[in-house]
Short mmCIF file of N, CA and C in Angstrom, two decimals:
data_model
loop_
_atom_site.label_atom_id
_atom_site.label_comp_id
_atom_site.label_asym_id
_atom_site.label_seq_id
_atom_site.Cartn_x
_atom_site.Cartn_y
_atom_site.Cartn_z
N MET A 29 -5.37 -17.61 -86.50
CA MET A 29 -6.09 -17.63 -87.75
C MET A 29 -6.46 -16.21 -88.15
N HIS A 30 -6.78 -15.35 -87.17
CA HIS A 30 -7.18 -13.98 -87.51
C HIS A 30 -6.10 -13.27 -88.32
N SER A 31 -4.85 -13.40 -87.91
CA SER A 31 -3.78 -12.70 -88.63
C SER A 31 -3.52 -13.33 -90.00
N ALA A 32 -3.65 -14.65 -90.11
CA ALA A 32 -3.46 -15.31 -91.40
C ALA A 32 -4.51 -14.83 -92.40
N LEU A 33 -5.74 -14.68 -91.95
CA LEU A 33 -6.81 -14.19 -92.84
C LEU A 33 -6.64 -12.70 -93.11
N ALA A 34 -6.24 -11.94 -92.10
CA ALA A 34 -6.03 -10.49 -92.30
C ALA A 34 -4.96 -10.23 -93.35
N ASP A 35 -3.99 -11.11 -93.43
CA ASP A 35 -2.94 -10.96 -94.43
C ASP A 35 -3.48 -10.98 -95.86
N ILE A 36 -4.68 -11.55 -96.05
CA ILE A 36 -5.30 -11.59 -97.38
C ILE A 36 -6.60 -10.78 -97.41
N ASN A 37 -6.67 -9.76 -96.54
CA ASN A 37 -7.79 -8.79 -96.49
C ASN A 37 -9.12 -9.39 -96.07
N ILE A 38 -9.08 -10.40 -95.23
CA ILE A 38 -10.31 -10.97 -94.67
C ILE A 38 -10.31 -10.66 -93.17
N TYR A 39 -11.31 -9.93 -92.72
CA TYR A 39 -11.34 -9.41 -91.35
C TYR A 39 -12.63 -9.77 -90.63
N ARG A 40 -12.60 -9.66 -89.30
CA ARG A 40 -13.79 -9.90 -88.49
C ARG A 40 -14.54 -8.59 -88.27
N VAL A 41 -14.71 -7.82 -89.31
CA VAL A 41 -15.43 -6.55 -89.22
C VAL A 41 -16.38 -6.42 -90.40
N ILE A 42 -17.36 -5.56 -90.22
CA ILE A 42 -18.27 -5.22 -91.31
C ILE A 42 -18.40 -3.70 -91.31
N LYS A 43 -18.51 -3.11 -92.48
CA LYS A 43 -18.59 -1.66 -92.61
C LYS A 43 -20.00 -1.23 -92.98
N ASN A 44 -20.51 -0.24 -92.25
CA ASN A 44 -21.79 0.36 -92.59
C ASN A 44 -21.51 1.36 -93.71
N ILE A 45 -22.01 1.08 -94.91
CA ILE A 45 -21.68 1.92 -96.06
C ILE A 45 -22.32 3.31 -95.96
N GLU A 46 -23.34 3.47 -95.13
CA GLU A 46 -23.98 4.78 -94.98
C GLU A 46 -23.19 5.68 -94.04
N THR A 47 -22.63 5.12 -92.95
CA THR A 47 -21.92 5.94 -91.96
C THR A 47 -20.41 5.81 -92.06
N GLY A 48 -19.92 4.76 -92.71
CA GLY A 48 -18.49 4.53 -92.79
C GLY A 48 -17.90 3.89 -91.55
N LYS A 49 -18.73 3.60 -90.55
CA LYS A 49 -18.26 2.99 -89.31
C LYS A 49 -18.10 1.49 -89.47
N PHE A 50 -17.14 0.93 -88.74
CA PHE A 50 -16.88 -0.50 -88.75
C PHE A 50 -17.38 -1.13 -87.47
N TYR A 51 -17.84 -2.39 -87.58
CA TYR A 51 -18.35 -3.13 -86.43
C TYR A 51 -17.73 -4.52 -86.42
N VAL A 52 -17.51 -5.05 -85.21
CA VAL A 52 -16.91 -6.37 -85.05
C VAL A 52 -17.95 -7.44 -85.35
N LEU A 53 -17.60 -8.39 -86.22
CA LEU A 53 -18.50 -9.51 -86.54
C LEU A 53 -18.50 -10.53 -85.41
N PRO A 54 -19.55 -11.32 -85.31
CA PRO A 54 -19.57 -12.39 -84.32
C PRO A 54 -18.39 -13.34 -84.53
N ARG A 55 -18.06 -14.06 -83.52
CA ARG A 55 -16.94 -15.00 -83.56
C ARG A 55 -17.05 -15.94 -84.78
N ALA A 56 -15.94 -16.15 -85.43
CA ALA A 56 -15.80 -17.06 -86.58
C ALA A 56 -16.55 -16.58 -87.83
N CYS A 57 -16.88 -15.29 -87.89
CA CYS A 57 -17.45 -14.69 -89.10
C CYS A 57 -16.45 -13.66 -89.60
N TYR A 58 -16.18 -13.70 -90.89
CA TYR A 58 -15.21 -12.78 -91.48
C TYR A 58 -15.79 -12.18 -92.74
N GLN A 59 -15.24 -11.01 -93.11
CA GLN A 59 -15.65 -10.37 -94.35
C GLN A 59 -14.40 -9.99 -95.13
N TYR A 60 -14.39 -10.32 -96.42
CA TYR A 60 -13.30 -9.93 -97.30
C TYR A 60 -13.44 -8.45 -97.64
N ILE A 61 -12.35 -7.71 -97.51
CA ILE A 61 -12.36 -6.29 -97.85
C ILE A 61 -11.61 -6.12 -99.17
N GLY A 62 -12.32 -5.82 -100.21
CA GLY A 62 -11.71 -5.63 -101.52
C GLY A 62 -12.67 -6.05 -102.62
N ASP A 63 -12.22 -5.91 -103.84
CA ASP A 63 -13.04 -6.30 -105.00
C ASP A 63 -13.02 -7.82 -105.16
N ILE A 64 -14.17 -8.38 -105.47
CA ILE A 64 -14.29 -9.82 -105.69
C ILE A 64 -14.59 -10.06 -107.16
N SER A 65 -13.61 -10.59 -107.87
CA SER A 65 -13.85 -10.92 -109.27
C SER A 65 -14.23 -12.39 -109.42
N ASN A 66 -13.80 -13.21 -108.45
CA ASN A 66 -14.08 -14.65 -108.52
C ASN A 66 -14.17 -15.19 -107.10
N ILE A 67 -15.35 -15.61 -106.68
CA ILE A 67 -15.55 -16.09 -105.32
C ILE A 67 -14.71 -17.32 -105.01
N GLU A 68 -14.42 -18.13 -106.02
CA GLU A 68 -13.60 -19.33 -105.81
C GLU A 68 -12.16 -18.95 -105.45
N VAL A 69 -11.67 -17.86 -105.99
CA VAL A 69 -10.33 -17.39 -105.64
C VAL A 69 -10.29 -16.98 -104.17
N ILE A 70 -11.33 -16.32 -103.70
CA ILE A 70 -11.42 -15.94 -102.28
C ILE A 70 -11.47 -17.19 -101.41
N ARG A 71 -12.27 -18.17 -101.80
CA ARG A 71 -12.36 -19.41 -101.02
C ARG A 71 -11.01 -20.10 -100.93
N CYS A 72 -10.32 -20.19 -102.04
CA CYS A 72 -9.01 -20.85 -102.07
C CYS A 72 -8.00 -20.08 -101.21
N SER A 73 -8.00 -18.77 -101.31
CA SER A 73 -7.09 -17.95 -100.50
C SER A 73 -7.38 -18.11 -99.01
N ALA A 74 -8.67 -18.09 -98.64
CA ALA A 74 -9.05 -18.28 -97.24
C ALA A 74 -8.64 -19.66 -96.75
N GLU A 75 -8.88 -20.67 -97.57
CA GLU A 75 -8.52 -22.04 -97.18
C GLU A 75 -7.01 -22.17 -96.97
N ASN A 76 -6.23 -21.58 -97.85
CA ASN A 76 -4.78 -21.64 -97.70
C ASN A 76 -4.32 -20.93 -96.44
N ALA A 77 -4.95 -19.79 -96.12
CA ALA A 77 -4.60 -19.07 -94.89
C ALA A 77 -4.95 -19.89 -93.66
N ILE A 78 -6.12 -20.51 -93.66
CA ILE A 78 -6.56 -21.32 -92.51
C ILE A 78 -5.63 -22.52 -92.32
N LYS A 79 -5.21 -23.13 -93.42
CA LYS A 79 -4.33 -24.30 -93.34
C LYS A 79 -2.99 -23.98 -92.69
N THR A 80 -2.60 -22.70 -92.63
CA THR A 80 -1.36 -22.34 -91.94
C THR A 80 -1.51 -22.44 -90.43
N VAL A 81 -2.76 -22.55 -89.97
CA VAL A 81 -3.04 -22.58 -88.54
C VAL A 81 -3.57 -23.94 -88.09
N THR A 82 -4.41 -24.57 -88.91
CA THR A 82 -5.04 -25.82 -88.53
C THR A 82 -5.38 -26.64 -89.76
N ASP A 83 -5.52 -27.95 -89.56
CA ASP A 83 -6.00 -28.80 -90.65
C ASP A 83 -7.41 -29.31 -90.36
N ASN A 84 -8.00 -28.82 -89.28
CA ASN A 84 -9.35 -29.21 -88.87
C ASN A 84 -10.26 -27.99 -89.00
N TYR A 85 -10.94 -27.88 -90.13
CA TYR A 85 -11.76 -26.69 -90.37
C TYR A 85 -12.91 -27.00 -91.31
N GLY A 86 -13.87 -26.13 -91.31
CA GLY A 86 -14.94 -26.09 -92.30
C GLY A 86 -15.00 -24.66 -92.81
N LEU A 87 -15.36 -24.48 -94.06
CA LEU A 87 -15.33 -23.15 -94.66
C LEU A 87 -16.47 -22.99 -95.64
N VAL A 88 -17.19 -21.89 -95.50
CA VAL A 88 -18.24 -21.52 -96.45
C VAL A 88 -17.98 -20.07 -96.85
N VAL A 89 -17.93 -19.81 -98.14
CA VAL A 89 -17.74 -18.45 -98.65
C VAL A 89 -19.00 -18.07 -99.41
N THR A 90 -19.55 -16.91 -99.08
CA THR A 90 -20.74 -16.42 -99.77
C THR A 90 -20.48 -15.02 -100.27
N GLN A 91 -21.26 -14.60 -101.25
CA GLN A 91 -21.19 -13.24 -101.77
C GLN A 91 -22.54 -12.60 -101.51
N SER A 92 -22.52 -11.38 -100.98
CA SER A 92 -23.75 -10.72 -100.55
C SER A 92 -23.91 -9.36 -101.20
N LEU A 93 -25.14 -8.97 -101.41
CA LEU A 93 -25.43 -7.63 -101.91
C LEU A 93 -25.62 -6.63 -100.77
N GLY A 94 -25.67 -7.12 -99.55
CA GLY A 94 -25.85 -6.23 -98.42
C GLY A 94 -26.02 -7.02 -97.14
N ALA A 95 -26.08 -6.31 -96.04
CA ALA A 95 -26.25 -6.95 -94.73
C ALA A 95 -26.96 -6.00 -93.79
N ALA A 96 -27.61 -6.58 -92.80
CA ALA A 96 -28.23 -5.82 -91.73
C ALA A 96 -27.80 -6.46 -90.43
N TRP A 97 -27.56 -5.69 -89.39
CA TRP A 97 -27.10 -6.26 -88.12
C TRP A 97 -27.53 -5.40 -86.95
N ALA A 98 -27.38 -5.96 -85.77
CA ALA A 98 -27.69 -5.25 -84.52
C ALA A 98 -26.77 -5.78 -83.43
N GLY A 99 -26.46 -4.94 -82.48
CA GLY A 99 -25.71 -5.34 -81.30
C GLY A 99 -24.23 -5.59 -81.51
N LEU A 100 -23.65 -5.20 -82.63
CA LEU A 100 -22.23 -5.39 -82.86
C LEU A 100 -21.45 -4.22 -82.27
N ALA A 101 -20.26 -4.50 -81.76
CA ALA A 101 -19.42 -3.45 -81.19
C ALA A 101 -18.79 -2.63 -82.30
N GLU A 102 -18.88 -1.30 -82.19
CA GLU A 102 -18.25 -0.42 -83.17
C GLU A 102 -16.76 -0.34 -82.88
N ILE A 103 -15.95 -0.26 -83.93
CA ILE A 103 -14.51 -0.08 -83.73
C ILE A 103 -14.05 1.19 -84.41
#
């Protein structure tokens, strides 16, 4: 599933906009890298990517103005 989502710019990383460093997200959490003009388009793209791997899934897509985290591995 990771590679199917990566093909559409959805990764298990988050970027610190102040330092430019990337960190690994917890298991089963992904972040879209790119401009979001329509959240429904992202949901549909993610769903189609997941369906290439499994038909047993749940999916929630959210849009955020920011994030805070601790204890994530830097990459």
